[in-house]
XYZ file of C-alpha atoms in Angstrom:
770
model
C 86.695 -19.036 -73.789
C 88.815 -20.877 -76.355
C 87.188 -21.448 -79.745
C 85.703 -24.813 -80.608
C 87.926 -27.349 -82.347
C 86.418 -28.358 -85.672
C 86.595 -32.038 -86.600
C 85.946 -33.915 -89.849
C 85.504 -37.691 -89.963
C 86.427 -39.663 -93.078
C 84.814 -43.082 -93.309
C 81.533 -44.350 -91.964
C 82.629 -47.702 -90.594
C 81.558 -48.941 -87.188
C 84.766 -47.882 -85.467
C 84.583 -44.308 -86.700
C 80.917 -43.769 -86.050
C 81.149 -45.216 -82.543
C 83.200 -42.122 -81.709
C 80.191 -39.826 -82.155
C 78.782 -40.236 -78.601
C 82.233 -39.625 -77.093
C 83.020 -36.608 -79.261
C 79.625 -35.051 -78.790
C 80.117 -35.083 -74.978
C 83.116 -32.757 -75.301
C 81.796 -29.208 -75.456
C 85.122 -27.999 -76.853
C 84.611 -29.975 -80.075
C 82.471 -29.374 -83.134
C 81.947 -32.241 -85.632
C 81.633 -30.307 -88.861
C 81.462 -33.062 -91.442
C 81.320 -36.813 -92.028
C 82.610 -37.794 -95.472
C 82.550 -41.081 -97.316
C 83.156 -41.800 -100.981
C 79.903 -43.828 -101.012
C 77.122 -41.645 -99.699
C 74.492 -44.348 -99.835
C 76.679 -46.674 -97.808
C 77.196 -43.935 -95.265
C 73.478 -43.383 -94.704
C 72.881 -47.124 -94.588
C 75.516 -47.604 -91.885
C 74.193 -44.740 -89.786
C 70.727 -46.239 -89.887
C 72.092 -49.725 -89.104
C 73.884 -48.485 -85.987
C 70.839 -46.581 -84.744
C 72.433 -43.155 -85.114
C 70.238 -40.327 -86.164
C 71.946 -37.024 -86.776
C 69.860 -34.271 -85.238
C 69.492 -31.194 -87.335
C 70.627 -28.977 -84.494
C 74.053 -30.686 -84.535
C 74.738 -29.123 -87.941
C 76.843 -32.108 -89.098
C 77.144 -32.215 -92.858
C 77.432 -35.495 -94.740
C 79.026 -35.809 -98.152
C 80.369 -38.320 -100.634
C 82.915 -35.852 -102.022
C 86.103 -35.732 -99.963
C 87.053 -32.395 -101.500
C 84.190 -30.810 -99.503
C 86.404 -31.130 -96.431
C 88.594 -28.360 -97.849
C 85.660 -25.926 -97.481
C 85.514 -26.263 -93.670
C 86.768 -23.088 -92.046
C 89.206 -23.383 -89.147
C 89.442 -27.172 -89.499
C 91.643 -28.537 -86.698
C 91.395 -32.330 -86.693
C 90.634 -35.070 -89.239
C 89.809 -38.540 -87.946
C 90.492 -41.019 -90.728
C 88.479 -44.193 -90.191
C 88.650 -45.265 -93.849
C 90.626 -48.260 -95.085
C 90.676 -46.827 -98.580
C 94.187 -45.877 -99.734
C 92.653 -43.036 -101.723
C 91.727 -41.364 -98.442
C 95.345 -41.690 -97.276
C 96.545 -40.066 -100.498
C 93.899 -37.365 -100.165
C 95.238 -36.368 -96.743
C 98.740 -35.892 -98.164
C 97.633 -32.763 -100.040
C 99.246 -29.459 -99.013
C 95.938 -28.098 -97.651
C 96.103 -30.596 -94.776
C 99.776 -30.162 -93.890
C 99.079 -28.333 -90.610
C 95.898 -30.170 -89.669
C 96.155 -32.869 -87.015
C 95.236 -36.337 -88.239
C 94.108 -39.117 -85.854
C 93.024 -42.704 -86.126
C 89.730 -43.764 -84.440
C 91.732 -45.598 -81.769
C 93.768 -42.509 -80.889
C 90.664 -40.322 -80.869
C 88.902 -42.740 -78.554
C 91.911 -42.752 -76.244
C 92.151 -38.944 -76.144
C 88.498 -38.098 -75.563
C 87.388 -41.392 -74.051
C 90.034 -41.217 -71.353
C 89.227 -37.582 -70.830
C 85.660 -38.529 -69.902
C 86.836 -41.520 -67.882
C 89.393 -39.360 -66.127
C 86.677 -37.022 -64.924
C 84.643 -39.967 -63.676
C 87.675 -41.467 -61.886
C 88.512 -38.116 -60.381
C 85.005 -37.847 -58.980
C 85.479 -41.303 -57.505
C 88.942 -40.422 -56.148
C 90.723 -43.062 -58.248
C 94.183 -42.678 -59.829
C 93.419 -41.674 -63.389
C 97.125 -41.617 -64.394
C 97.605 -45.333 -63.757
C 94.530 -46.048 -65.820
C 95.746 -43.714 -68.560
C 99.176 -45.338 -68.745
C 97.614 -48.783 -68.888
C 95.295 -47.750 -71.688
C 98.096 -45.995 -73.529
C 100.248 -49.122 -73.246
C 97.408 -51.098 -74.840
C 97.232 -48.604 -77.689
C 100.972 -48.700 -78.299
C 100.955 -52.515 -78.293
C 97.904 -52.633 -80.535
C 99.392 -50.438 -83.244
C 103.089 -51.145 -82.816
C 103.516 -51.466 -86.555
C 101.897 -48.170 -87.466
C 103.722 -46.129 -90.053
C 102.402 -42.837 -88.614
C 104.451 -42.354 -85.504
C 103.611 -38.661 -85.496
C 100.014 -39.425 -84.553
C 101.071 -41.512 -81.565
C 103.629 -38.961 -80.445
C 101.000 -36.214 -80.717
C 98.707 -38.340 -78.590
C 101.407 -38.911 -75.957
C 102.254 -35.205 -75.828
C 98.592 -34.231 -75.515
C 98.103 -36.675 -72.651
C 101.254 -35.344 -70.984
C 99.928 -31.785 -71.140
C 96.433 -32.643 -69.986
C 97.515 -35.031 -67.219
C 99.957 -32.540 -65.714
C 97.621 -29.555 -66.227
C 100.296 -27.902 -68.343
C 99.441 -25.307 -70.953
C 102.061 -25.993 -73.592
C 104.392 -28.749 -74.570
C 106.730 -30.080 -77.234
C 108.562 -33.213 -78.253
C 112.024 -32.438 -79.621
C 114.471 -34.719 -81.420
C 118.211 -34.474 -81.938
C 119.483 -33.642 -85.410
C 121.416 -36.271 -87.403
C 124.733 -34.759 -86.368
C 123.597 -34.616 -82.713
C 124.387 -30.918 -82.368
C 120.945 -29.411 -81.785
C 117.292 -30.143 -81.021
C 114.373 -29.384 -83.336
C 110.650 -29.581 -82.580
C 108.929 -32.726 -83.873
C 105.532 -32.197 -82.184
C 104.173 -29.130 -80.365
C 100.965 -28.154 -78.576
C 99.923 -24.652 -77.581
C 102.658 -22.962 -79.622
C 102.448 -20.913 -82.794
C 103.564 -22.864 -85.825
C 105.831 -20.107 -87.119
C 107.719 -20.060 -83.828
C 107.946 -23.862 -83.753
C 109.615 -23.972 -87.167
C 112.350 -21.569 -86.117
C 113.290 -23.327 -82.873
C 116.737 -24.919 -82.975
C 118.256 -25.549 -79.536
C 122.007 -26.305 -79.368
C 122.923 -29.318 -77.269
C 123.697 -28.238 -73.688
C 121.909 -24.879 -73.898
C 118.546 -24.080 -72.313
C 116.472 -26.518 -70.307
C 115.888 -28.907 -73.221
C 119.529 -28.714 -74.326
C 120.715 -29.456 -70.765
C 118.420 -32.513 -70.425
C 119.431 -33.834 -73.857
C 123.109 -33.379 -72.989
C 123.022 -34.851 -69.467
C 120.259 -37.399 -69.956
C 118.632 -36.463 -66.627
C 115.021 -35.216 -66.179
C 114.436 -31.696 -64.800
C 111.650 -30.064 -62.815
C 111.905 -26.309 -62.855
C 109.721 -24.375 -60.412
C 109.568 -20.686 -61.084
C 111.403 -18.780 -63.753
C 114.477 -20.598 -65.130
C 117.857 -19.005 -64.478
C 119.411 -17.645 -67.635
C 122.913 -18.091 -66.241
C 122.283 -21.639 -65.043
C 120.697 -22.889 -68.231
C 122.356 -20.538 -70.750
C 119.004 -19.618 -72.178
C 119.126 -18.316 -75.734
C 116.211 -16.034 -75.078
C 114.615 -15.037 -71.808
C 111.196 -16.684 -71.411
C 109.389 -14.460 -68.896
C 106.062 -16.141 -69.648
C 107.161 -19.605 -68.440
C 106.701 -19.962 -64.664
C 107.411 -23.680 -64.293
C 108.469 -26.560 -66.575
C 109.093 -30.289 -66.809
C 111.613 -31.798 -69.207
C 112.543 -35.485 -69.522
C 114.869 -37.244 -71.965
C 113.789 -39.696 -74.676
C 116.197 -42.644 -74.471
C 116.709 -45.557 -76.861
C 119.359 -48.162 -76.152
C 120.909 -45.916 -73.497
C 121.280 -43.071 -75.968
C 119.368 -39.775 -75.724
C 117.451 -39.063 -78.947
C 115.366 -36.106 -77.745
C 113.230 -34.656 -74.935
C 109.603 -34.037 -73.915
C 108.836 -30.573 -72.489
C 105.697 -29.310 -70.752
C 105.361 -25.906 -69.130
C 102.929 -23.528 -67.535
C 102.644 -19.770 -67.537
C 100.449 -19.599 -64.451
C 102.348 -18.452 -61.399
C 99.994 -20.379 -59.138
C 100.622 -23.695 -60.879
C 103.662 -25.720 -60.025
C 104.634 -29.207 -61.187
C 105.219 -31.980 -58.662
C 107.492 -34.992 -58.460
C 104.456 -37.130 -59.305
C 104.095 -35.094 -62.500
C 107.763 -35.706 -63.265
C 107.459 -39.437 -62.606
C 104.396 -39.637 -64.842
C 106.159 -37.731 -67.616
C 109.168 -40.051 -67.362
C 106.866 -43.055 -67.938
C 105.197 -41.284 -70.848
C 108.639 -40.506 -72.283
C 109.457 -44.209 -72.079
C 106.371 -44.985 -74.137
C 107.269 -42.231 -76.602
C 110.787 -43.666 -76.991
C 109.269 -47.088 -77.600
C 106.968 -45.644 -80.260
C 109.911 -43.992 -81.994
C 111.990 -47.170 -81.836
C 109.175 -49.365 -83.102
C 108.281 -46.944 -85.848
C 111.930 -46.882 -86.936
C 112.015 -50.661 -86.960
C 108.786 -50.762 -88.912
C 109.968 -48.092 -91.323
C 113.185 -50.011 -91.870
C 111.300 -53.255 -92.427
C 108.761 -51.603 -94.722
C 111.376 -49.841 -96.795
C 113.505 -52.953 -96.987
C 110.492 -54.655 -98.527
C 109.988 -51.746 -100.941
C 113.701 -51.675 -101.761
C 113.683 -55.405 -102.449
C 110.705 -55.019 -104.790
C 112.298 -52.119 -106.674
C 115.631 -53.960 -106.749
C 113.977 -56.977 -108.387
C 112.257 -54.755 -110.952
C 115.489 -52.972 -111.827
C 117.425 -56.233 -111.978
C 114.782 -57.667 -114.321
C 114.887 -54.527 -116.460
C 118.673 -54.656 -116.796
C 118.429 -58.275 -117.928
C 115.975 -57.559 -120.758
C 116.991 -58.039 -124.382
C 116.764 -54.338 -125.223
C 119.252 -51.638 -126.219
C 121.138 -50.385 -123.174
C 119.747 -46.848 -123.544
C 116.168 -48.156 -123.238
C 117.026 -50.294 -120.211
C 118.735 -47.393 -118.481
C 115.780 -45.116 -119.280
C 113.466 -47.599 -117.533
C 115.809 -47.730 -114.551
C 115.772 -43.917 -114.289
C 111.981 -43.988 -114.395
C 111.743 -46.606 -111.636
C 114.178 -44.691 -109.416
C 112.172 -41.495 -109.883
C 109.024 -43.356 -108.853
C 110.770 -44.886 -105.851
C 112.247 -41.575 -104.672
C 109.680 -38.794 -104.781
C 110.868 -35.657 -106.551
C 114.001 -37.252 -108.040
C 115.183 -36.265 -111.493
C 117.517 -39.082 -112.481
C 120.225 -39.287 -115.172
C 122.749 -41.990 -116.060
C 126.030 -41.223 -117.827
C 128.410 -43.807 -119.344
C 132.150 -43.247 -119.562
C 133.572 -43.611 -123.087
C 137.175 -44.788 -123.328
C 137.644 -43.212 -126.753
C 136.390 -39.736 -125.867
C 137.420 -39.878 -122.201
C 134.074 -38.226 -121.451
C 130.797 -39.030 -119.714
C 127.999 -39.450 -122.259
C 124.360 -39.020 -121.212
C 122.471 -42.229 -122.016
C 119.210 -41.864 -120.057
C 117.367 -39.185 -118.077
C 113.958 -38.371 -116.660
C 114.727 -34.647 -116.887
C 115.212 -34.364 -120.642
C 114.443 -36.163 -123.890
C 117.799 -37.638 -124.810
C 116.686 -38.253 -128.407
C 115.809 -34.589 -128.894
C 118.883 -33.435 -127.014
C 121.229 -35.522 -129.151
C 124.764 -36.091 -127.946
C 125.537 -34.586 -124.539
C 128.791 -35.272 -122.734
C 130.719 -34.082 -119.681
C 134.500 -34.068 -119.470
C 136.068 -35.931 -116.570
C 137.336 -33.583 -113.907
C 134.894 -30.813 -114.861
C 131.947 -30.031 -112.590
C 130.642 -32.291 -109.843
C 129.805 -35.171 -112.203
C 133.230 -34.954 -113.852
C 134.957 -34.876 -110.457
C 133.070 -37.991 -109.347
C 134.063 -39.804 -112.570
C 137.672 -38.726 -112.148
C 138.038 -39.681 -108.474
C 135.551 -42.526 -108.110
C 134.083 -40.840 -105.011
C 130.383 -40.124 -104.578
C 128.933 -36.707 -103.731
C 125.584 -35.967 -102.051
C 124.782 -32.323 -101.362
C 121.765 -31.253 -99.271
C 120.361 -27.981 -97.887
C 122.686 -26.577 -95.256
C 120.016 -24.349 -93.770
C 116.557 -25.549 -94.705
C 114.007 -22.784 -95.100
C 110.601 -23.556 -93.613
C 107.756 -23.884 -96.141
C 110.233 -24.622 -98.908
C 110.899 -28.120 -100.266
C 114.132 -29.841 -99.392
C 116.754 -30.099 -102.108
C 119.625 -32.486 -102.846
C 122.167 -33.159 -105.579
C 123.419 -36.712 -106.014
C 126.378 -37.945 -108.067
C 127.498 -41.534 -107.461
C 130.169 -43.415 -109.423
C 129.309 -46.687 -111.177
C 132.437 -48.792 -110.718
C 133.356 -52.133 -112.278
C 136.726 -53.844 -111.790
C 138.066 -50.756 -109.996
C 137.241 -48.622 -113.029
C 134.565 -45.937 -113.312
C 132.242 -46.988 -116.152
C 129.635 -44.307 -115.506
C 127.804 -42.230 -112.923
C 124.243 -41.926 -111.696
C 123.313 -38.281 -111.249
C 120.198 -36.915 -109.594
C 118.506 -33.695 -108.572
C 115.947 -33.967 -105.793
C 113.260 -31.476 -104.780
C 110.646 -32.789 -102.332
C 109.050 -32.115 -98.964
C 110.987 -34.873 -97.204
C 114.249 -34.598 -99.109
C 116.578 -37.554 -99.569
C 115.835 -40.096 -96.837
C 118.590 -42.350 -95.451
C 117.138 -45.581 -96.846
C 116.832 -43.930 -100.273
C 120.447 -42.836 -100.178
C 121.597 -46.325 -99.194
C 119.498 -47.813 -101.997
C 121.100 -45.524 -104.587
C 124.545 -46.506 -103.352
C 123.614 -50.183 -103.645
C 121.902 -50.056 -107.042
C 125.083 -48.891 -108.788
C 126.427 -52.470 -108.534
C 123.967 -54.122 -110.949
C 124.198 -51.007 -113.117
C 127.979 -51.442 -113.284
C 127.626 -55.075 -114.323
C 125.067 -54.248 -117.026
C 127.162 -51.380 -118.421
C 130.372 -53.406 -118.436
C 128.693 -56.348 -120.197
C 127.212 -53.976 -122.741
C 130.549 -52.283 -123.398
C 132.289 -55.629 -123.846
C 129.619 -56.854 -126.257
C 129.556 -53.543 -128.099
C 133.333 -53.482 -128.499
C 133.345 -57.083 -129.684
C 130.488 -56.387 -132.087
C 132.174 -53.309 -133.558
C 135.493 -55.123 -133.743
C 133.890 -58.107 -135.486
C 132.179 -55.845 -138.005
C 135.429 -54.048 -138.729
C 137.287 -57.333 -139.113
C 134.649 -58.499 -141.605
C 135.039 -55.210 -143.487
C 138.830 -55.631 -143.449
C 138.643 -59.170 -144.843
C 136.172 -58.241 -147.568
C 138.216 -55.218 -148.600
C 141.448 -57.205 -148.308
C 140.300 -59.792 -150.848
C 139.520 -56.972 -153.250
C 142.942 -55.413 -152.659
C 144.764 -58.651 -153.472
C 143.038 -58.869 -156.854
C 143.987 -55.329 -157.935
C 146.685 -55.109 -160.634
C 146.916 -51.331 -161.016
C 149.331 -49.760 -158.456
C 147.618 -46.356 -158.566
C 144.160 -47.861 -158.035
C 145.487 -49.962 -155.164
C 146.977 -46.936 -153.412
C 143.745 -44.948 -153.650
C 141.603 -47.798 -152.317
C 144.048 -48.486 -149.456
C 143.939 -44.876 -148.267
C 140.148 -44.612 -148.615
C 139.255 -48.008 -147.111
C 141.590 -47.655 -144.113
C 139.993 -44.339 -143.097
C 136.478 -45.695 -143.611
C 136.966 -48.939 -141.660
C 138.794 -47.445 -138.679
C 136.629 -44.334 -138.720
C 139.176 -41.594 -139.371
C 138.937 -38.090 -140.740
C 141.604 -38.802 -143.327
C 144.690 -40.806 -144.281
C 147.919 -40.920 -146.247
C 149.811 -43.763 -147.904
C 153.530 -43.375 -148.531
C 155.754 -45.919 -150.284
C 159.532 -45.945 -150.367
C 161.048 -44.796 -153.629
C 163.266 -47.447 -155.224
C 166.855 -47.236 -154.116
C 166.280 -44.314 -151.726
C 165.202 -43.703 -148.145
C 162.441 -41.310 -149.216
C 158.801 -42.217 -148.809
C 156.707 -40.734 -151.584
C 153.048 -39.831 -151.121
C 150.976 -42.228 -153.237
C 147.461 -41.443 -151.968
C 145.711 -39.158 -149.456
C 142.214 -38.575 -148.110
C 140.773 -35.691 -146.062
C 143.592 -33.227 -146.772
C 141.793 -30.857 -149.114
C 141.648 -28.143 -146.462
C 144.843 -26.092 -146.377
C 144.669 -25.545 -142.607
C 144.343 -29.270 -141.958
C 147.323 -29.968 -144.250
C 149.389 -27.358 -142.438
C 148.587 -29.017 -139.109
C 148.853 -32.631 -140.280
C 151.943 -32.829 -142.503
C 154.568 -31.770 -139.922
C 153.098 -34.200 -137.387
C 152.973 -36.946 -140.020
C 156.656 -36.425 -140.809
C 157.635 -36.940 -137.165
C 155.506 -40.047 -136.695
C 156.733 -41.527 -140.004
C 160.329 -41.348 -138.832
C 159.368 -43.063 -135.570
C 157.497 -45.830 -137.381
C 160.373 -46.455 -139.803
C 162.808 -46.581 -136.897
C 160.768 -48.848 -134.610
C 159.006 -50.851 -137.349
C 155.909 -50.751 -135.132
C 152.542 -48.997 -135.137
C 152.511 -45.665 -133.284
C 149.713 -43.535 -131.821
C 150.458 -39.892 -131.226
C 147.963 -37.581 -129.488
C 147.910 -33.801 -129.337
C 146.133 -31.447 -126.879
C 142.812 -30.301 -128.333
C 143.432 -26.845 -126.947
C 146.621 -26.338 -128.988
C 145.825 -28.629 -131.934
C 142.065 -28.619 -132.558
C 142.314 -29.735 -136.202
C 144.532 -32.786 -135.657
C 144.156 -34.397 -132.247
C 145.413 -37.932 -132.897
C 147.551 -39.869 -135.412
C 147.762 -43.619 -135.969
C 150.597 -44.749 -138.208
C 151.397 -48.347 -139.242
C 154.413 -49.708 -141.149
C 154.024 -51.681 -144.379
C 156.810 -54.243 -144.550
C 158.400 -56.720 -146.933
C 160.989 -59.153 -145.659
C 161.071 -57.177 -142.379
C 161.956 -53.952 -144.188
C 159.638 -50.938 -144.081
C 158.557 -50.254 -147.654
C 155.674 -47.947 -146.797
C 153.712 -46.186 -144.040
C 149.920 -45.862 -143.704
C 148.846 -42.965 -141.457
C 145.351 -42.056 -140.216
C 144.325 -38.893 -138.379
C 141.397 -37.937 -136.110
C 139.117 -40.769 -135.075
C 135.440 -39.934 -135.651
C 132.839 -41.596 -133.431
C 129.157 -41.963 -134.233
C 127.208 -39.058 -132.746
C 130.339 -37.117 -131.742
C 130.905 -33.573 -132.913
C 134.651 -33.480 -132.400
C 137.503 -35.815 -133.377
C 138.802 -38.231 -130.745
C 141.885 -40.339 -130.078
C 142.802 -43.742 -131.488
C 143.177 -46.752 -129.190
C 144.671 -50.252 -129.056
C 141.673 -51.813 -130.796
C 142.241 -49.467 -133.739
C 145.837 -50.701 -133.950
C 144.650 -54.325 -134.004
C 142.177 -53.629 -136.817
C 144.698 -51.622 -138.848
C 147.318 -54.333 -138.350
C 144.987 -56.882 -139.955
C 144.246 -54.479 -142.801
C 147.950 -53.864 -143.456
C 148.534 -57.617 -143.885
C 146.275 -57.515 -146.947
C 147.953 -54.317 -148.147
C 151.363 -55.997 -147.923
C 150.107 -58.997 -149.900
C 148.535 -56.786 -152.545
C 151.688 -54.685 -152.892
C 153.784 -57.845 -153.012
C 151.660 -59.213 -155.845
C 152.115 -56.030 -157.865
C 155.841 -55.896 -157.097
C 156.270 -59.538 -158.069
C 154.470 -58.914 -161.353
C 156.693 -55.944 -162.053
C 159.769 -57.984 -161.192
C 158.507 -60.829 -163.391
C 158.089 -58.447 -166.294
C 161.628 -57.183 -165.808
C 163.012 -60.708 -165.597
C 161.018 -61.744 -168.672
C 162.405 -58.872 -170.672
C 165.894 -59.626 -169.477
C 165.396 -63.243 -170.493
C 164.113 -62.210 -173.889
C 167.022 -59.862 -174.291
C 169.568 -62.476 -173.278
C 168.108 -65.510 -175.069
C 166.604 -64.061 -178.197
C 169.949 -62.917 -179.529
C 169.095 -63.074 -183.274
C 170.179 -64.876 -186.483
C 173.532 -63.043 -186.856
C 174.793 -64.297 -183.522
C 173.512 -67.813 -184.231
C 175.222 -67.896 -187.682
C 178.535 -66.711 -186.260
C 178.272 -69.239 -183.464
C 177.426 -72.011 -185.967
C 180.479 -71.165 -188.213
C 182.744 -71.400 -185.186
C 181.218 -74.730 -184.232
C 181.527 -76.080 -187.807
C 185.295 -75.333 -187.807
C 185.752 -76.948 -184.438
C 183.649 -79.988 -185.364
C 185.657 -80.546 -188.555
C 188.946 -80.438 -186.639
C 187.834 -82.825 -183.906
C 185.337 -84.929 -185.834
C 182.382 -83.825 -183.707
C 178.699 -83.650 -184.539
C 175.999 -81.157 -183.675
C 172.285 -80.575 -184.421
C 170.384 -77.527 -185.696
C 166.698 -77.369 -184.682
C 164.095 -74.900 -186.022
C 160.657 -74.339 -184.416
C 158.070 -72.401 -186.430
C 155.123 -70.756 -184.565
C 152.775 -69.088 -187.135
C 151.121 -65.773 -186.106
C 153.548 -65.346 -183.205
C 154.345 -61.899 -184.500
C 150.763 -60.883 -183.802
C 151.321 -61.414 -180.078
C 154.893 -60.316 -179.683
C 153.997 -56.903 -178.201
C 151.432 -58.327 -175.807
C 151.931 -59.969 -172.442
C 150.362 -63.173 -173.678
C 152.711 -63.318 -176.645
C 155.734 -62.750 -174.444
C 154.524 -65.420 -172.051
C 154.190 -67.836 -174.938
C 157.719 -67.117 -176.141
C 159.113 -67.458 -172.624
C 157.264 -70.707 -172.072
C 158.579 -72.214 -175.298
C 162.116 -71.006 -174.690
C 161.965 -72.073 -171.051
C 160.807 -75.521 -172.084
C 163.629 -75.770 -174.579
C 166.169 -74.392 -172.159
C 165.286 -76.944 -169.499
C 166.022 -79.675 -172.022
C 169.385 -78.328 -173.253
C 172.807 -77.959 -171.732
C 174.555 -74.833 -170.589
C 176.719 -74.604 -173.682
C 173.865 -75.102 -176.171
C 172.495 -72.033 -177.981
C 168.875 -70.894 -178.561
C 168.159 -67.849 -180.713
C 165.369 -66.045 -182.546
C 165.566 -66.217 -186.361
C 162.574 -63.975 -187.041
C 159.162 -63.124 -185.549
C 157.866 -66.670 -186.074
C 160.918 -68.963 -185.898
C 163.208 -70.049 -183.085
C 166.463 -71.962 -183.692
C 168.606 -74.086 -181.433
C 172.219 -75.216 -181.791
C 172.925 -78.436 -179.830
C 176.670 -78.981 -179.669
C 178.682 -82.204 -179.615
C 175.512 -84.294 -179.856
C 173.504 -86.319 -182.297
C 171.501 -88.896 -180.422
C 171.115 -86.593 -177.375
C 169.667 -83.859 -179.532
C 167.210 -86.284 -181.077
C 165.997 -87.200 -177.588
C 165.570 -83.518 -176.680
C 163.576 -82.858 -179.837
C 161.445 -85.900 -179.121
C 160.648 -84.739 -175.598
C 159.909 -81.243 -176.814
C 157.548 -82.602 -179.448
C 155.829 -84.791 -176.904
C 155.374 -81.744 -174.644
C 153.804 -79.803 -177.532
C 151.581 -82.701 -178.556
C 150.535 -83.410 -174.926
C 149.454 -79.815 -174.343
C 151.772 -79.265 -171.359
C 153.951 -76.756 -173.214
C 151.320 -74.217 -174.285
C 148.451 -72.645 -172.425
C 145.582 -72.855 -174.883
C 144.001 -69.721 -173.348
C 146.947 -67.643 -174.559
C 146.024 -67.936 -178.245
C 142.562 -67.053 -179.503
C 142.536 -69.514 -182.442
C 143.958 -72.876 -183.396
C 147.509 -72.775 -184.768
C 150.002 -75.283 -186.032
C 153.451 -75.623 -184.431
C 156.042 -76.960 -186.944
C 159.537 -78.189 -186.277
C 162.532 -79.722 -188.116
C 166.225 -80.493 -187.532
C 169.512 -81.197 -189.339
C 172.632 -83.119 -188.263
C 176.215 -81.919 -188.997
C 177.934 -83.147 -191.111
C 175.351 -85.745 -192.321
C 172.807 -83.207 -193.571
C 175.227 -80.481 -194.620
C 178.573 -78.948 -193.810
C 177.572 -75.278 -194.019
C 175.227 -73.224 -191.849
C 172.937 -72.387 -194.823
C 172.745 -76.074 -195.805
C 171.867 -77.073 -192.251
C 169.173 -74.380 -192.005
C 167.699 -75.531 -195.296
C 167.670 -79.148 -194.142
C 166.139 -78.159 -190.745
C 163.195 -76.362 -192.345
C 160.144 -77.289 -190.217
C 158.075 -80.026 -191.850
C 156.326 -81.764 -188.902
C 153.206 -79.909 -187.578
C 151.352 -80.171 -184.262
C 147.968 -78.421 -183.993
C 147.245 -76.394 -180.827
C 143.575 -75.382 -180.328
C 142.713 -71.920 -178.869
C 139.593 -70.809 -176.905
C 138.459 -68.261 -179.439
């Protein structure tokens, strides 16, 4: 005699407890336990329904669901509870191989079994009644998520109604190449797990291939059915296809090992109708699963979309997305990488498998490994178990590109270990979710680039204003080299300026070249790029393979021009990014920033050059105009002789500036002299003469003029008196400017007499700021 089947009931509601009279009639069953999380409620309900558990039934009651685990040889759990905690409880590994039924299914199985015996005694057709009742069950729970329970019920009814001993429901694999067992009765579990029937082989394979039901009486022919293994114990069998939308998705098998038992055409017809119901259950469960998961996907999609729209740093948003995906897909370890244009690498930004803050910077090169290949090709990769081992979790590796504007901006990478593996709807969701991720990453990168660019432009403008104010050429060169490297983010820099009158560019300042090995690697490369910049008059980026040139991987060189001629070259090497361990390459944005910086450098250099040129011109002017008393006396004697012969007149003017000698060696003193002389010169003619008598006196010889000279002196005096001639900031104290003049021949006919007559007598006071 077969052992009793032990049953536990969870939930003490009316529907569950109403099963007790039916279950107790079946002598093959033993109700071992009734469990409810509220023990008082359980006892109250039993009393309300009029049920009294006799001691001789040995049915335990408990409020602790974990007590169910102590039942030895537990076969069936009937879950009549609406509590989701009970559903979660039954998902524990201890109950993996225990059959789980709803109260409705249990009533159908054992209620119809009793009714079948009654109908048989009355000679009625129990199969018609069974099919009608089963149809009612299927219609009543068409939206159930547990199709396995219904399929188990259908298979059990098929076995019992045809008096078979064993049976199985098999489904085609995704690729349609073989059948695997979904539900089995009367077969050892270890054997069930190993069964894999190729399409077209064996009885089940033949039915699945042809789509026609089979009734086999007697031992099946190995040659006819290409049996994989001879089954001497099977004496007769029924096998019918499961068909959905005219396509075979699997088969139902029942068989008997008794030589005296043979199946009939009525059995086959009944099994065909049961198979139709089974196909309907599978179809409806698929539709329900699709609808349910679409709802779940929509909810998760909305949560992720909301998360990506939050005003948080991108890393935090992506971390939340990884967390939500791991919750949505059981057993998923999720990571998100972002592609960096500067490094040309994938940088880990978020992960549920590691603490990215503790890990620091982690990057993958494009083209290396699965993730790198996906980033390089833009094609997704999903790897799953080729041959799944029973009792082991299913495993998958996922790497999907995140693409925006036909460009890979990142990848979503995942490692999955779970009992169910990666389900189709989960895979489709991952492929869909990369779209909002792509948009969020692209927006972030645009904003980040603009932010960094704006900050660098601000730094350039602030530094540029400082550069323009610098007067010292050496100081300017040092700040240019240092600031350029700091703003762009370079390891080092050099500034070269063209030596006057040559084509050589001398090194004026350098940063980051203290190491001899770096100099040995940088200088030859700098020489080549300098020649290219001078030739093209444009900025140049030159990159080197990191494998052959690890110390210098990238150069950015920009011309410094004046009047479209290259007067200098500013070169940077090795871009350094925040958080990166190795130098990277420069890009177009770096050129734009450096171009703006060089504009200020050119202005600053121009200011210094103009000052130097002004000094040279000033000295030349002093040298040419301040020719001295000897020249003036000689020129005056010549003019006296000529004036006497032709009866002409001329004027001698003397301007006396006290304390001028104190300032003669200073820039301010020179400027004062130049300003006075320039003012005089503008008011004289080309053939007039201005000379320096001593450190404090200037003299002018105005030829062939009397009245005209008087007008010039008058204007000069007005300029002095009006303050337009002298800059009061030049002198530190108030001084008096004196002047006088003499007319030839009225005031004397010799140079000495004219000088004596022109001795300055009129004084104009000029106040300083001291």
